[in-house]
């Protein structure tokens, strides 16, 4: 995937910026052997108004984000802007999160599942709060320096390990507080990705089925954030 992006960049004359991610612990090798420690920001738009972000994950699975949200200053945020983020959760990551928060509900342990099975019928259920952290990933990437004010969540159906999901946020309103910052309200949702779904299409046409989680969020973006 990274090689393909680099080739596209060379042909288009556009740049790829490689930034060290907050969770990075390893050095960046010439062969991108430790790409999971870095975030690759690509200004290769699929359309003129779409921006693409590829994040390497510690479990070696890649996540892809497409967005019409670009934050330069408060005037660049508009109602109707949106972002989608595709990813999945491994059994190992889910079990680690269980230990991190002290949630030892057996539905999250996947007892009987093989260590690296991606298709086992005994896949475990990913913690709902862990799944909903996909919204924080979107906000933190696209609105750096922003702070959560509130988040409502309604869990409609579970997400299982190795199941590909789409997180989506849509800006519904923006309130400028003169000299202080911007309040941004968003609808938030998580969908199960259908096999034939194309992420770019989902950015402009939300799925009509497979809804796992929905809610609303409010973000505070201070005026001193650049």
Tab-separated table of C-alpha atoms in Angstrom:
chain	number	residue	atom	x	y	z
A	1	UNK	CA	0.000	0.000	0.000
A	2	UNK	CA	2.736	2.444	0.963
A	3	UNK	CA	4.702	1.609	-2.199
A	4	UNK	CA	1.621	2.326	-4.290
A	5	UNK	CA	1.164	5.699	-2.596
A	6	UNK	CA	4.813	6.593	-3.176
A	7	UNK	CA	4.549	5.707	-6.871
A	8	UNK	CA	1.407	7.792	-7.236
A	9	UNK	CA	3.161	10.671	-5.544
A	10	UNK	CA	6.097	10.511	-7.970
A	11	UNK	CA	3.819	10.430	-11.007
A	12	UNK	CA	1.654	13.294	-9.781
A	13	UNK	CA	4.486	15.454	-8.478
A	14	UNK	CA	2.765	15.682	-5.100
A	15	UNK	CA	4.394	15.178	-1.722
A	16	UNK	CA	4.007	12.597	0.993
A	17	UNK	CA	4.783	13.808	4.511
A	18	UNK	CA	5.859	11.167	7.014
A	19	UNK	CA	5.297	12.160	10.624
A	20	UNK	CA	6.248	10.234	13.707
A	21	UNK	CA	3.076	9.105	15.444
A	22	UNK	CA	2.588	9.536	19.207
A	23	UNK	CA	2.720	5.766	19.734
A	24	UNK	CA	6.020	5.361	17.858
A	25	UNK	CA	8.657	3.311	19.647
A	26	UNK	CA	10.861	2.075	16.824
A	27	UNK	CA	13.140	3.671	14.272
A	28	UNK	CA	11.999	4.134	10.696
A	29	UNK	CA	13.789	1.692	8.402
A	30	UNK	CA	14.622	2.173	4.736
A	31	UNK	CA	12.328	-0.695	3.807
A	32	UNK	CA	9.470	0.690	5.907
A	33	UNK	CA	9.792	-2.375	8.131
A	34	UNK	CA	8.515	-0.375	11.095
A	35	UNK	CA	5.804	1.585	9.320
A	36	UNK	CA	3.471	0.696	12.202
A	37	UNK	CA	5.327	3.343	14.218
A	38	UNK	CA	4.592	6.152	11.780
A	39	UNK	CA	1.671	8.043	10.356
A	40	UNK	CA	1.744	8.842	6.656
A	41	UNK	CA	-0.082	11.981	5.627
A	42	UNK	CA	-0.790	11.979	1.895
A	43	UNK	CA	-1.938	15.013	-0.033
A	44	UNK	CA	-3.002	12.841	-2.958
A	45	UNK	CA	-6.713	13.634	-3.174
A	46	UNK	CA	-9.042	11.073	-4.726
A	47	UNK	CA	-11.131	14.085	-5.595
A	48	UNK	CA	-10.293	17.729	-5.248
A	49	UNK	CA	-12.203	18.004	-1.960
A	50	UNK	CA	-11.080	14.693	-0.443
A	51	UNK	CA	-7.999	14.255	1.722
A	52	UNK	CA	-6.465	10.888	2.484
A	53	UNK	CA	-4.725	9.677	5.620
A	54	UNK	CA	-3.144	6.246	6.050
A	55	UNK	CA	-2.276	5.218	9.592
A	56	UNK	CA	-0.002	2.253	10.280
A	57	UNK	CA	-1.213	0.320	13.314
A	58	UNK	CA	0.851	-1.537	15.876
A	59	UNK	CA	-0.893	-4.791	14.940
A	60	UNK	CA	0.370	-4.371	11.341
A	61	UNK	CA	-3.111	-3.747	9.976
A	62	UNK	CA	-3.559	-0.576	7.985
A	63	UNK	CA	-6.373	1.860	8.493
A	64	UNK	CA	-7.541	4.323	5.863
A	65	UNK	CA	-9.205	7.675	6.461
A	66	UNK	CA	-10.869	9.895	3.853
A	67	UNK	CA	-12.087	13.356	4.732
A	68	UNK	CA	-13.476	16.608	3.384
A	69	UNK	CA	-12.470	18.260	6.686
A	70	UNK	CA	-9.307	20.359	6.624
A	71	UNK	CA	-8.546	22.604	9.570
A	72	UNK	CA	-6.446	25.677	8.753
A	73	UNK	CA	-8.420	28.120	10.870
A	74	UNK	CA	-11.966	28.415	12.138
A	75	UNK	CA	-13.232	29.613	8.756
A	76	UNK	CA	-12.179	26.353	7.078
A	77	UNK	CA	-14.698	24.295	9.079
A	78	UNK	CA	-18.115	24.047	7.427
A	79	UNK	CA	-21.393	22.343	8.134
A	80	UNK	CA	-21.728	19.224	5.993
A	81	UNK	CA	-18.020	18.350	6.028
A	82	UNK	CA	-17.419	14.732	6.940
A	83	UNK	CA	-14.839	11.982	7.357
A	84	UNK	CA	-14.826	8.186	7.193
A	85	UNK	CA	-12.287	5.877	8.792
A	86	UNK	CA	-11.928	2.195	7.932
A	87	UNK	CA	-10.284	-0.229	10.346
A	88	UNK	CA	-10.651	-3.514	12.230
A	89	UNK	CA	-9.673	-4.837	15.665
A	90	UNK	CA	-7.502	-7.889	16.304
A	91	UNK	CA	-8.068	-10.338	19.127
A	92	UNK	CA	-4.731	-9.336	20.641
A	93	UNK	CA	-5.668	-5.640	20.677
A	94	UNK	CA	-9.054	-6.407	22.227
A	95	UNK	CA	-7.524	-8.541	24.978
A	96	UNK	CA	-4.908	-5.857	25.664
A	97	UNK	CA	-7.658	-3.262	26.032
A	98	UNK	CA	-9.491	-5.584	28.443
A	99	UNK	CA	-6.419	-5.695	30.660
A	100	UNK	CA	-5.854	-1.962	30.319
A	101	UNK	CA	-9.290	-1.020	31.641
A	102	UNK	CA	-9.921	-4.073	33.844
A	103	UNK	CA	-12.866	-5.409	31.823
A	104	UNK	CA	-12.644	-9.205	32.008
A	105	UNK	CA	-16.066	-10.002	30.587
A	106	UNK	CA	-15.546	-13.371	28.829
A	107	UNK	CA	-17.351	-12.143	25.706
A	108	UNK	CA	-14.198	-10.116	24.995
A	109	UNK	CA	-11.748	-12.975	25.494
A	110	UNK	CA	-12.720	-15.128	22.522
A	111	UNK	CA	-12.033	-18.395	24.312
A	112	UNK	CA	-11.401	-21.140	21.794
A	113	UNK	CA	-10.294	-18.749	19.053
A	114	UNK	CA	-6.928	-19.517	17.502
A	115	UNK	CA	-4.215	-16.912	18.073
A	116	UNK	CA	-4.166	-15.523	14.554
A	117	UNK	CA	-7.472	-16.543	13.105
A	118	UNK	CA	-9.287	-13.884	11.120
A	119	UNK	CA	-12.263	-16.055	10.226
A	120	UNK	CA	-13.010	-18.143	13.305
A	121	UNK	CA	-16.672	-18.448	14.206
A	122	UNK	CA	-15.660	-17.869	17.837
A	123	UNK	CA	-14.445	-14.314	17.230
A	124	UNK	CA	-14.845	-12.215	20.350
A	125	UNK	CA	-16.864	-9.044	20.759
A	126	UNK	CA	-14.860	-5.814	20.783
A	127	UNK	CA	-15.627	-3.507	23.705
A	128	UNK	CA	-18.158	-0.887	22.635
A	129	UNK	CA	-16.110	1.956	24.108
A	130	UNK	CA	-13.021	0.674	22.294
A	131	UNK	CA	-14.935	0.668	19.003
A	132	UNK	CA	-16.253	4.173	19.627
A	133	UNK	CA	-12.683	5.414	20.127
A	134	UNK	CA	-12.623	5.532	16.330
A	135	UNK	CA	-14.287	8.953	16.664
A	136	UNK	CA	-11.453	10.223	18.840
A	137	UNK	CA	-9.012	8.936	16.208
A	138	UNK	CA	-10.792	10.974	13.541
A	139	UNK	CA	-11.009	14.148	15.626
A	140	UNK	CA	-7.427	13.897	16.866
A	141	UNK	CA	-6.114	13.438	13.330
A	142	UNK	CA	-8.205	16.061	11.551
A	143	UNK	CA	-8.617	18.596	14.369
A	144	UNK	CA	-5.339	18.448	16.325
A	145	UNK	CA	-5.594	20.268	19.622
A	146	UNK	CA	-9.364	19.815	19.807
A	147	UNK	CA	-10.997	18.729	23.065
A	148	UNK	CA	-14.037	16.539	23.623
A	149	UNK	CA	-16.977	18.346	25.230
A	150	UNK	CA	-19.510	15.518	24.993
A	151	UNK	CA	-20.285	12.242	23.228
A	152	UNK	CA	-23.509	10.237	23.198
A	153	UNK	CA	-23.518	6.607	22.086
A	154	UNK	CA	-26.198	4.054	21.293
A	155	UNK	CA	-24.978	0.511	20.668
A	156	UNK	CA	-27.225	-1.281	18.189
A	157	UNK	CA	-25.215	-4.394	17.344
A	158	UNK	CA	-21.797	-5.714	18.385
A	159	UNK	CA	-18.532	-5.442	16.477
A	160	UNK	CA	-16.378	-8.584	16.390
A	161	UNK	CA	-12.631	-8.971	16.052
A	162	UNK	CA	-11.331	-8.895	12.457
A	163	UNK	CA	-14.601	-7.357	11.294
A	164	UNK	CA	-13.988	-4.330	9.069
A	165	UNK	CA	-15.898	-1.273	10.199
A	166	UNK	CA	-16.366	2.289	8.999
A	167	UNK	CA	-16.410	5.156	11.484
A	168	UNK	CA	-18.101	8.306	10.223
A	169	UNK	CA	-18.416	11.863	11.531
A	170	UNK	CA	-20.512	14.625	9.968
A	171	UNK	CA	-20.258	18.255	11.066
A	172	UNK	CA	-23.783	19.463	11.849
A	173	UNK	CA	-23.140	22.901	13.346
A	174	UNK	CA	-20.340	25.327	14.143
A	175	UNK	CA	-20.431	28.068	16.752
A	176	UNK	CA	-17.667	30.656	16.855
A	177	UNK	CA	-16.837	32.060	20.289
A	178	UNK	CA	-15.093	35.328	19.503
A	179	UNK	CA	-11.491	35.359	20.583
A	180	UNK	CA	-11.724	31.931	22.227
A	181	UNK	CA	-12.391	29.193	19.707
A	182	UNK	CA	-15.000	27.126	17.925
A	183	UNK	CA	-17.637	24.656	19.128
A	184	UNK	CA	-18.108	21.910	16.559
A	185	UNK	CA	-21.108	19.555	16.754
A	186	UNK	CA	-21.035	16.279	14.839
A	187	UNK	CA	-23.133	13.215	14.208
A	188	UNK	CA	-21.105	10.052	14.767
A	189	UNK	CA	-21.704	6.514	13.514
A	190	UNK	CA	-20.026	3.142	13.067
A	191	UNK	CA	-21.062	0.772	10.279
A	192	UNK	CA	-20.092	-2.744	9.309
A	193	UNK	CA	-18.316	-2.488	5.963
A	194	UNK	CA	-19.998	-4.466	3.223
A	195	UNK	CA	-17.734	-6.542	0.986
A	196	UNK	CA	-18.333	-4.454	-2.142
A	197	UNK	CA	-18.331	-1.051	-0.445
A	198	UNK	CA	-15.904	1.613	-1.728
A	199	UNK	CA	-14.675	4.035	0.907
A	200	UNK	CA	-14.701	7.085	-1.372
A	201	UNK	CA	-18.359	6.433	-2.222
A	202	UNK	CA	-19.209	5.947	1.454
A	203	UNK	CA	-17.736	9.372	2.196
A	204	UNK	CA	-20.451	11.042	0.113
A	205	UNK	CA	-23.182	8.414	0.490
A	206	UNK	CA	-23.511	6.950	4.012
A	207	UNK	CA	-24.381	3.239	4.231
A	208	UNK	CA	-28.071	2.432	4.452
A	209	UNK	CA	-27.605	-0.686	6.616
A	210	UNK	CA	-25.161	-2.334	8.982
A	211	UNK	CA	-25.313	0.412	11.621
A	212	UNK	CA	-23.495	-0.655	14.815
A	213	UNK	CA	-23.231	2.566	16.830
A	214	UNK	CA	-24.658	6.040	16.478
A	215	UNK	CA	-24.557	9.192	18.543
A	216	UNK	CA	-23.431	12.804	18.593
A	217	UNK	CA	-20.293	14.630	19.687
A	218	UNK	CA	-19.313	18.181	20.544
A	219	UNK	CA	-15.720	19.362	20.144
A	220	UNK	CA	-13.984	22.485	21.377
A	221	UNK	CA	-11.246	23.852	19.100
A	222	UNK	CA	-9.333	26.652	20.888
A	223	UNK	CA	-8.456	29.700	18.815
A	224	UNK	CA	-4.749	29.263	19.555
A	225	UNK	CA	-4.640	25.858	17.788
A	226	UNK	CA	-2.916	26.114	14.415
